[in-house]
Coordinates of C-alpha atoms and ligand atoms in Angstrom, one line a residue:
M79 CA 143.5 171.2 137.1
R80 CA 144.7 168.0 135.5
A81 CA 145.0 164.6 137.3
V82 CA 148.3 163.9 135.6
D83 CA 149.9 167.1 137.1
I84 CA 148.7 166.2 140.6
I85 CA 150.2 162.7 140.2
A86 CA 153.5 164.2 138.9
R87 CA 153.7 166.6 141.9
K88 CA 153.2 163.8 144.4
R89 CA 155.6 161.6 142.5
D90 CA 158.2 164.4 142.9
G91 CA 157.5 164.6 146.7
E92 CA 155.7 167.9 146.6
E93 CA 152.9 168.9 149.0
L94 CA 149.4 168.9 147.4
S95 CA 147.0 171.6 148.2
A96 CA 143.6 170.9 149.7
E97 CA 142.0 172.0 146.4
E98 CA 144.1 169.5 144.4
I99 CA 143.2 166.7 146.8
D100 CA 139.5 167.6 146.7
F101 CA 139.7 167.7 142.9
F102 CA 141.3 164.2 142.9
V103 CA 138.8 162.7 145.3
Q104 CA 135.8 164.2 143.4
G105 CA 137.2 162.9 140.2
L106 CA 137.8 159.4 141.6
V107 CA 134.2 159.2 142.8
S108 CA 132.6 160.6 139.7
G109 CA 134.8 158.5 137.4
A110 CA 136.2 161.6 135.7
I111 CA 139.6 160.3 136.9
P112 CA 140.2 156.8 135.6
D113 CA 141.3 153.9 137.8
Y114 CA 144.8 153.8 136.3
Q115 CA 145.5 157.4 137.3
V116 CA 144.1 156.8 140.8
A117 CA 146.3 153.8 141.1
A118 CA 149.4 155.8 140.0
W119 CA 148.6 158.5 142.5
A120 CA 148.1 155.9 145.3
M121 CA 151.5 154.5 144.6
A122 CA 153.1 157.9 144.6
V123 CA 151.5 158.6 148.0
L124 CA 152.8 155.2 149.3
W125 CA 156.3 156.2 148.4
R126 CA 156.3 159.9 149.1
G127 CA 153.9 160.0 152.1
M128 CA 151.7 163.0 153.0
T129 CA 152.1 165.8 155.4
A130 CA 149.6 166.2 158.3
A131 CA 147.8 168.9 156.4
E132 CA 147.5 166.8 153.2
T133 CA 146.3 163.7 155.2
A134 CA 143.6 165.9 156.9
A135 CA 142.6 167.4 153.6
L136 CA 142.3 163.9 152.1
T137 CA 140.2 162.7 155.1
M138 CA 137.7 165.6 154.8
A139 CA 137.5 165.3 151.0
M140 CA 136.6 161.7 151.5
V141 CA 134.0 162.6 154.2
R142 CA 132.4 165.1 151.7
S143 CA 132.2 162.4 149.0
G144 CA 129.0 161.0 150.6
E145 CA 126.5 161.4 153.4
V146 CA 127.4 162.4 156.9
M147 CA 125.4 161.1 159.9
D148 CA 124.0 163.8 162.1
L149 CA 124.1 162.5 165.7
A150 CA 124.0 165.9 167.4
R151 CA 120.7 165.0 169.1
L152 CA 122.3 162.2 171.0
G153 CA 124.3 164.6 173.2
P154 CA 126.9 167.3 173.2
V155 CA 129.8 165.0 172.5
V156 CA 129.4 161.8 170.4
V157 CA 132.2 159.4 171.0
D158 CA 133.0 156.4 168.8
K159 CA 135.5 153.7 169.1
H160 CA 137.4 151.9 166.4
S161 CA 139.6 148.8 166.6
T162 CA 142.1 148.1 163.8
G163 CA 141.1 144.5 164.1
G164 CA 142.4 141.3 165.6
V165 CA 141.6 137.8 166.8
G166 CA 139.1 137.3 169.6
D167 CA 138.4 141.0 169.7
K168 CA 134.9 141.3 171.1
T169 CA 135.6 144.6 172.8
T170 CA 132.7 146.4 171.1
L171 CA 130.2 143.9 172.4
V172 CA 131.2 144.8 176.0
V173 CA 132.2 148.4 175.7
A174 CA 129.1 149.6 173.7
P175 CA 126.5 148.7 176.4
L176 CA 128.9 149.5 179.2
V177 CA 129.6 153.0 178.1
S178 CA 125.9 153.5 177.2
A179 CA 125.0 152.4 180.8
A180 CA 127.3 155.1 182.0
G181 CA 125.2 157.7 180.2
L182 CA 127.2 158.1 177.0
P183 CA 125.2 157.0 173.9
V184 CA 126.9 154.7 171.4
A185 CA 125.7 154.7 167.8
K186 CA 128.3 152.7 166.0
M187 CA 128.8 151.3 162.5
S188 CA 130.9 148.2 162.4
G189 CA 132.2 145.8 159.8
R190 CA 132.4 142.1 159.0
G191 CA 135.4 139.8 159.5
L192 CA 137.8 139.0 156.7
G193 CA 140.7 136.6 156.7
F194 CA 142.0 135.8 160.2
S195 CA 140.5 138.9 161.7
G196 CA 136.9 138.8 163.1
G197 CA 134.1 141.4 162.6
T198 CA 131.6 142.8 165.1
L199 CA 128.6 142.3 162.8
D200 CA 129.3 138.6 162.4
K201 CA 129.5 138.3 166.2
L202 CA 126.2 140.1 166.8
E203 CA 124.4 138.0 164.1
A204 CA 125.3 134.9 166.2
I205 CA 122.5 136.2 168.6
P206 CA 119.2 134.6 167.3
G207 CA 117.2 137.3 165.5
F208 CA 119.8 140.1 165.8
N209 CA 119.4 142.6 162.9
V210 CA 122.5 144.6 161.8
S211 CA 120.9 146.0 158.6
L212 CA 119.1 149.0 159.9
S213 CA 117.7 152.0 158.0
T214 CA 119.2 155.4 159.0
G215 CA 115.9 156.2 160.7
A216 CA 115.8 152.9 162.8
F217 CA 119.5 153.4 163.7
L218 CA 118.8 156.8 165.1
A219 CA 115.6 155.8 166.8
I220 CA 117.3 153.0 168.7
A221 CA 120.3 155.2 169.6
R222 CA 117.9 157.7 171.1
E223 CA 115.6 155.3 172.9
V224 CA 118.0 152.7 174.1
G225 CA 121.3 154.6 174.0
V226 CA 123.2 151.9 172.1
V227 CA 123.0 150.7 168.5
V228 CA 125.5 148.9 166.4
A229 CA 124.8 148.2 162.7
G230 CA 126.4 147.8 159.3
Q231 CA 127.0 151.0 157.3
T232 CA 123.7 152.9 156.9
G233 CA 123.3 155.3 154.0
D234 CA 126.0 156.2 151.5
L235 CA 129.0 157.0 153.7
V236 CA 132.4 157.7 152.2
P237 CA 132.0 156.2 148.8
A238 CA 135.5 157.5 148.0
D239 CA 136.9 155.1 150.5
G240 CA 135.1 152.1 149.0
K241 CA 136.4 152.9 145.6
L242 CA 140.0 153.8 146.7
Y243 CA 140.3 150.8 148.9
A244 CA 139.3 148.4 146.2
L245 CA 142.0 149.9 143.9
R246 CA 144.6 149.9 146.7
D247 CA 143.8 146.2 147.4
V248 CA 144.9 145.2 143.9
T249 CA 147.8 147.6 143.4
A250 CA 149.8 146.8 146.6
T251 CA 149.1 150.2 148.1
V252 CA 147.1 149.3 151.2
P253 CA 150.1 149.7 153.6
S254 CA 150.4 153.5 153.2
L255 CA 150.1 155.3 156.5
P256 CA 148.3 158.4 155.3
L257 CA 145.9 156.3 153.2
I258 CA 145.1 153.9 156.1
A259 CA 144.7 156.8 158.6
S260 CA 142.4 158.8 156.3
S261 CA 140.4 155.7 155.4
I262 CA 139.7 154.9 159.0
M263 CA 139.2 158.5 160.2
S264 CA 136.9 159.5 157.3
K265 CA 134.5 156.7 158.1
K266 CA 134.4 157.6 161.8
I267 CA 133.9 161.3 161.0
A268 CA 131.2 160.6 158.4
G269 CA 129.6 158.3 161.0
G270 CA 129.0 161.4 163.2
A271 CA 131.8 161.1 165.7
D272 CA 133.0 164.2 167.6
A273 CA 135.6 162.2 169.4
I274 CA 137.2 158.8 168.8
V275 CA 139.0 156.2 170.9
L276 CA 141.2 154.1 168.6
D277 CA 142.1 150.6 169.7
V278 CA 145.3 150.1 167.7
K279 CA 146.3 146.5 167.8
V280 CA 149.9 145.5 167.7
G281 CA 151.4 142.0 167.0
K282 CA 151.1 138.8 165.0
G283 CA 147.3 138.9 164.8
A284 CA 147.1 142.5 163.8
F285 CA 147.5 144.8 160.8
M286 CA 150.3 146.6 162.5
R287 CA 153.0 144.0 163.4
T288 CA 155.3 146.3 165.5
L289 CA 154.9 148.9 168.2
D290 CA 156.7 151.5 166.0
E291 CA 154.2 150.9 163.1
A292 CA 151.2 151.1 165.5
R293 CA 152.5 154.2 167.1
A294 CA 153.0 155.9 163.7
L295 CA 149.5 155.0 162.7
A296 CA 148.1 156.2 166.0
K297 CA 150.0 159.5 165.7
A298 CA 148.8 160.0 162.1
M299 CA 145.2 159.6 163.1
I300 CA 145.6 161.8 166.2
A301 CA 147.1 164.5 163.9
I302 CA 144.1 164.2 161.6
G303 CA 141.9 164.8 164.6
Q304 CA 143.9 167.8 165.6
Q305 CA 143.6 169.3 162.1
V306 CA 139.8 168.7 161.8
G307 CA 138.7 169.4 165.4
R308 CA 138.0 165.9 166.6
R309 CA 139.6 164.7 169.9
V310 CA 141.3 161.4 169.4
T311 CA 142.8 159.0 172.0
A312 CA 144.8 155.9 170.8
V313 CA 145.1 152.8 173.0
L314 CA 148.0 150.6 171.7
S315 CA 147.1 147.1 172.7
D316 CA 148.6 143.7 172.4
M317 CA 147.5 141.3 169.6
N318 CA 150.3 138.8 169.7
Q319 CA 147.9 136.3 171.4
P320 CA 144.1 136.4 171.0
L321 CA 142.1 138.7 173.4
G322 CA 140.2 136.7 176.0
Q323 CA 139.8 133.0 175.5
A324 CA 137.1 132.6 172.8
V325 CA 137.6 133.0 169.1
G326 CA 134.5 132.4 167.0
N327 CA 131.3 134.4 166.7
G328 CA 128.8 132.7 169.1
L329 CA 131.6 131.8 171.5
E330 CA 132.7 135.4 171.6
V331 CA 129.2 136.6 172.3
A332 CA 129.0 134.2 175.3
E333 CA 132.4 135.5 176.5
A334 CA 131.3 139.1 176.1
I335 CA 128.2 138.4 178.2
A336 CA 130.4 136.8 180.9
A337 CA 132.6 140.0 180.9
L338 CA 129.5 142.2 181.3
R339 CA 128.7 140.1 184.4
G340 CA 132.3 140.6 185.6
E341 CA 132.9 136.9 185.1
G342 CA 134.8 137.0 181.8
P343 CA 138.5 136.5 181.3
E344 CA 140.6 139.1 183.2
D345 CA 142.4 140.3 180.2
L346 CA 139.2 141.0 178.3
I347 CA 137.6 142.8 181.2
A348 CA 140.7 144.9 181.8
H349 CA 141.0 145.8 178.2
C350 CA 137.4 146.8 177.9
L351 CA 137.6 148.9 181.0
T352 CA 140.6 150.8 179.5
V353 CA 138.8 151.5 176.2
A354 CA 135.5 152.4 177.9
A355 CA 137.2 154.7 180.4
E356 CA 138.9 156.6 177.6
M357 CA 135.5 157.0 175.9
L358 CA 133.9 158.4 179.0
V359 CA 136.8 160.9 179.4
L360 CA 136.5 162.1 175.8
G361 CA 132.7 162.2 176.2
E362 CA 133.1 164.4 179.3
R363 CA 131.4 162.0 181.6
A364 CA 134.4 161.6 183.8
D365 CA 137.4 163.9 184.6
D366 CA 140.0 161.2 184.3
A367 CA 140.4 157.5 183.4
A368 CA 140.7 156.3 187.0
T369 CA 137.4 157.9 187.9
A370 CA 135.7 156.5 184.8
R371 CA 137.0 153.1 185.6
R372 CA 135.4 153.1 189.0
Q373 CA 132.1 154.2 187.5
L374 CA 132.3 151.4 184.9
E375 CA 133.2 148.7 187.5
A376 CA 130.1 149.7 189.5
L377 CA 127.9 149.3 186.4
V378 CA 129.2 145.8 185.9
A379 CA 128.9 144.9 189.6
D380 CA 125.3 146.0 190.0
G381 CA 124.1 144.5 186.7
R382 CA 123.3 147.7 184.9
A383 CA 125.8 147.0 182.1
L384 CA 124.2 143.6 181.4
E385 CA 120.7 145.1 181.5
R386 CA 121.7 147.7 178.9
F387 CA 123.1 144.8 176.7
R388 CA 119.7 143.0 177.1
R389 CA 117.7 146.1 176.0
W390 CA 120.1 146.7 173.1
V391 CA 119.7 143.1 171.8
Q392 CA 115.9 143.3 172.1
A393 CA 115.8 146.7 170.3
Q394 CA 117.7 145.2 167.3
G395 CA 115.4 142.1 167.1
G396 CA 117.6 139.7 169.0
D397 CA 116.6 137.3 171.7
P398 CA 117.3 139.2 174.9
R399 CA 117.2 135.9 176.9
V400 CA 120.8 135.2 175.8
A401 CA 121.9 137.7 178.5
E402 CA 120.8 135.1 181.1
D403 CA 121.2 131.9 179.1
V404 CA 124.1 131.6 176.6
G405 CA 122.8 128.1 175.8
L406 CA 120.4 129.9 173.4
L407 CA 123.4 130.8 171.2
P408 CA 124.1 128.4 168.3
A409 CA 126.1 125.3 169.4
A410 CA 128.5 123.2 167.3
P411 CA 127.8 119.5 167.1
V412 CA 131.4 118.5 167.9
V413 CA 133.1 119.9 171.0
R414 CA 136.6 118.5 171.6
A415 CA 138.9 119.3 174.5
V416 CA 142.6 119.1 173.5
E417 CA 145.4 118.4 176.0
A418 CA 148.8 119.9 176.3
P419 CA 151.3 117.7 174.5
R420 CA 154.1 118.7 176.9
S421 CA 154.9 120.4 180.1
G422 CA 156.3 124.0 180.2
Y423 CA 155.5 127.6 180.1
I424 CA 153.5 128.9 177.2
A425 CA 155.8 131.4 175.5
E426 CA 153.5 132.3 172.6
I427 CA 150.1 131.6 171.1
D428 CA 150.3 132.9 167.6
A429 CA 147.1 135.0 167.2
E430 CA 147.2 134.8 163.4
E431 CA 147.4 131.0 163.4
V432 CA 144.5 130.8 165.9
G433 CA 142.5 133.2 163.6
L434 CA 143.2 131.0 160.6
A435 CA 142.3 127.9 162.4
S436 CA 138.9 129.4 163.3
V437 CA 138.4 130.4 159.7
M438 CA 139.2 126.8 158.7
L439 CA 136.4 125.7 161.1
G440 CA 134.0 128.1 159.4
A441 CA 134.0 131.0 161.8
G442 CA 135.5 133.4 159.2
R443 CA 135.7 134.0 155.5
E444 CA 138.5 134.1 153.0
R445 CA 136.5 136.2 150.5
K446 CA 133.9 139.0 151.1
G447 CA 130.3 137.7 151.2
E448 CA 131.1 134.1 152.0
P449 CA 128.8 132.5 154.6
I450 CA 130.1 131.7 158.1
D451 CA 129.0 129.4 160.8
P452 CA 128.2 131.2 164.1
S453 CA 128.6 128.1 166.2
V454 CA 132.2 127.1 165.6
G455 CA 135.6 128.3 166.9
V456 CA 138.1 127.8 169.7
V457 CA 138.1 128.4 173.4
L458 CA 141.7 128.7 174.7
G459 CA 142.7 127.5 178.1
P460 CA 145.9 128.8 179.7
K461 CA 147.6 131.7 178.0
V462 CA 151.1 133.2 177.6
G463 CA 153.1 133.1 180.8
Q464 CA 151.2 130.2 182.4
R465 CA 152.8 126.9 183.3
V466 CA 151.1 123.8 182.0
Q467 CA 151.7 120.1 182.7
A468 CA 151.5 117.5 179.8
G469 CA 147.9 116.3 179.7
D470 CA 146.4 119.5 181.2
H471 CA 143.6 121.0 179.2
L472 CA 145.0 123.4 176.5
F473 CA 142.0 124.5 174.4
T474 CA 138.6 123.3 173.2
V475 CA 137.6 123.1 169.5
H476 CA 133.9 123.7 168.5
A477 CA 133.5 122.1 165.0
R478 CA 131.0 120.9 162.5
S479 CA 132.6 117.5 162.2
D480 CA 135.2 115.3 163.7
R481 CA 137.5 115.7 160.7
E482 CA 137.4 119.5 160.9
A483 CA 138.0 119.3 164.7
S484 CA 141.1 117.2 164.1
E485 CA 142.5 119.5 161.4
A486 CA 141.9 122.6 163.5
A487 CA 143.5 121.0 166.6
K488 CA 146.6 120.0 164.6
R489 CA 146.9 123.6 163.3
L490 CA 146.3 125.1 166.8
L491 CA 148.9 123.0 168.5
V492 CA 151.5 124.5 166.1
A493 CA 150.4 128.0 167.2
Y494 CA 151.9 127.4 170.7
T495 CA 155.6 128.0 171.5
W496 CA 156.9 126.5 174.7
S497 CA 159.6 127.5 177.1
E498 CA 161.4 125.6 180.0
E499 CA 162.0 129.0 181.6
P500 CA 159.3 131.3 183.1
V501 CA 157.9 133.7 180.6
A502 CA 156.3 137.1 181.5
A503 CA 152.7 137.6 180.2
P504 CA 152.8 140.3 177.6
P505 CA 151.3 143.7 178.6
L506 CA 147.7 144.2 177.6
V507 CA 148.3 147.9 176.8
Y508 CA 151.6 149.2 175.5
D509 CA 150.7 152.9 175.6
I510 CA 147.8 155.4 175.6
I511 CA 148.3 158.4 173.4
R512 CA 145.9 161.3 174.0
G513 CA 145.5 164.1 171.4
E514 CA 145.0 167.7 172.5
Ligands
URA683 N1 141.1 149.6 157.6 C1 140.5 150.6 156.9 O1 139.4 150.9 157.2 N2 141.2 151.2 155.9 C2 142.4 150.9 155.5 O2 143.0 151.5 154.6 C3 143.1 149.9 156.2 C4 142.4 149.3 157.3

């Protein structure tokens, strides 16, 4: 087999065999196929697409490129969740302990934030002492003993994805549906998942800007699941405005704790219950989503969800007292409340702009590896659809200095669109697509 022939076949729109795809992935990892040929192939895939069988073959070839976590001892069905990323998305912080409290263990690998989109590891590290760098042994031990663990990638999982993504990033080939779908699914499968709930975000603060794009990605990932024997459910959820009120790492932890008490913002609680319920159904802990939801609501109401959060934080070296006292989280020196400049209905709060304002404050990073400040960010007041009077509280900025607070406030005010006429709040969930 020759790489050039495989590239030519894809260029001409032909379907590659599983053997050809395997050969290509092995060659890209070993270095036998040089970067320029991988880049040419990725561009051919971007233009020509891939069939469901090709996408599944690519996913499994990528899984085989590295280690695979064995989570079989955790239970008969290991369920993971994955969010395609957004602004104010602290869903994992709520859902992981909640689902675990319902008897379904969660052993999850998460990532860091980049650009306007936040990352779960950064949020968890806002908790004093919380350790996200666990060995495989420690990861598995916490999963077994506490029933919930979330860490950075352990072991050498899917090296093919790291290499391919770096090349896609500099060759304008990231937005290829089969490449995105196989990249996400290979990491979930190598992480040991038997079943996966995908939280596919749609809107201005998301990777997928339109419902059609999000639906296509969801279907591509469900199709991979069908081909490789993993049950997949996709929740298509709104990311035109941030989820919940808080954007910024420590602020989001505080909001997640409130949600686990049942006191958090309604949209966050509702969204987390939707995702968690789908996980319980896939994990065979409930017959249907409505039953699962009732189970989960009871765990929040009687404090068992928060207690599981406390044990989880303690197991990963964090200060468990944050569960009762969010004052232990890092606090910014400048906290400035900003008023509405006019009266009207809030028609839009551009999630990307809010994300970028929080990056400006130091809550996120423009480039991989940059340090972040866990104390800073924004807490929104009223959201889309609500009527506001001029002078009412609109949002609060948590900043390192007065100057940074002023700059962020200026940027945030531009993120709001106003209407004289009543505006309907956007739906939280557009659709739930369940694979077979
Ligand atoms: N997220 C991933 O993990 N991979 C992609 O290709 C795009 C988004």
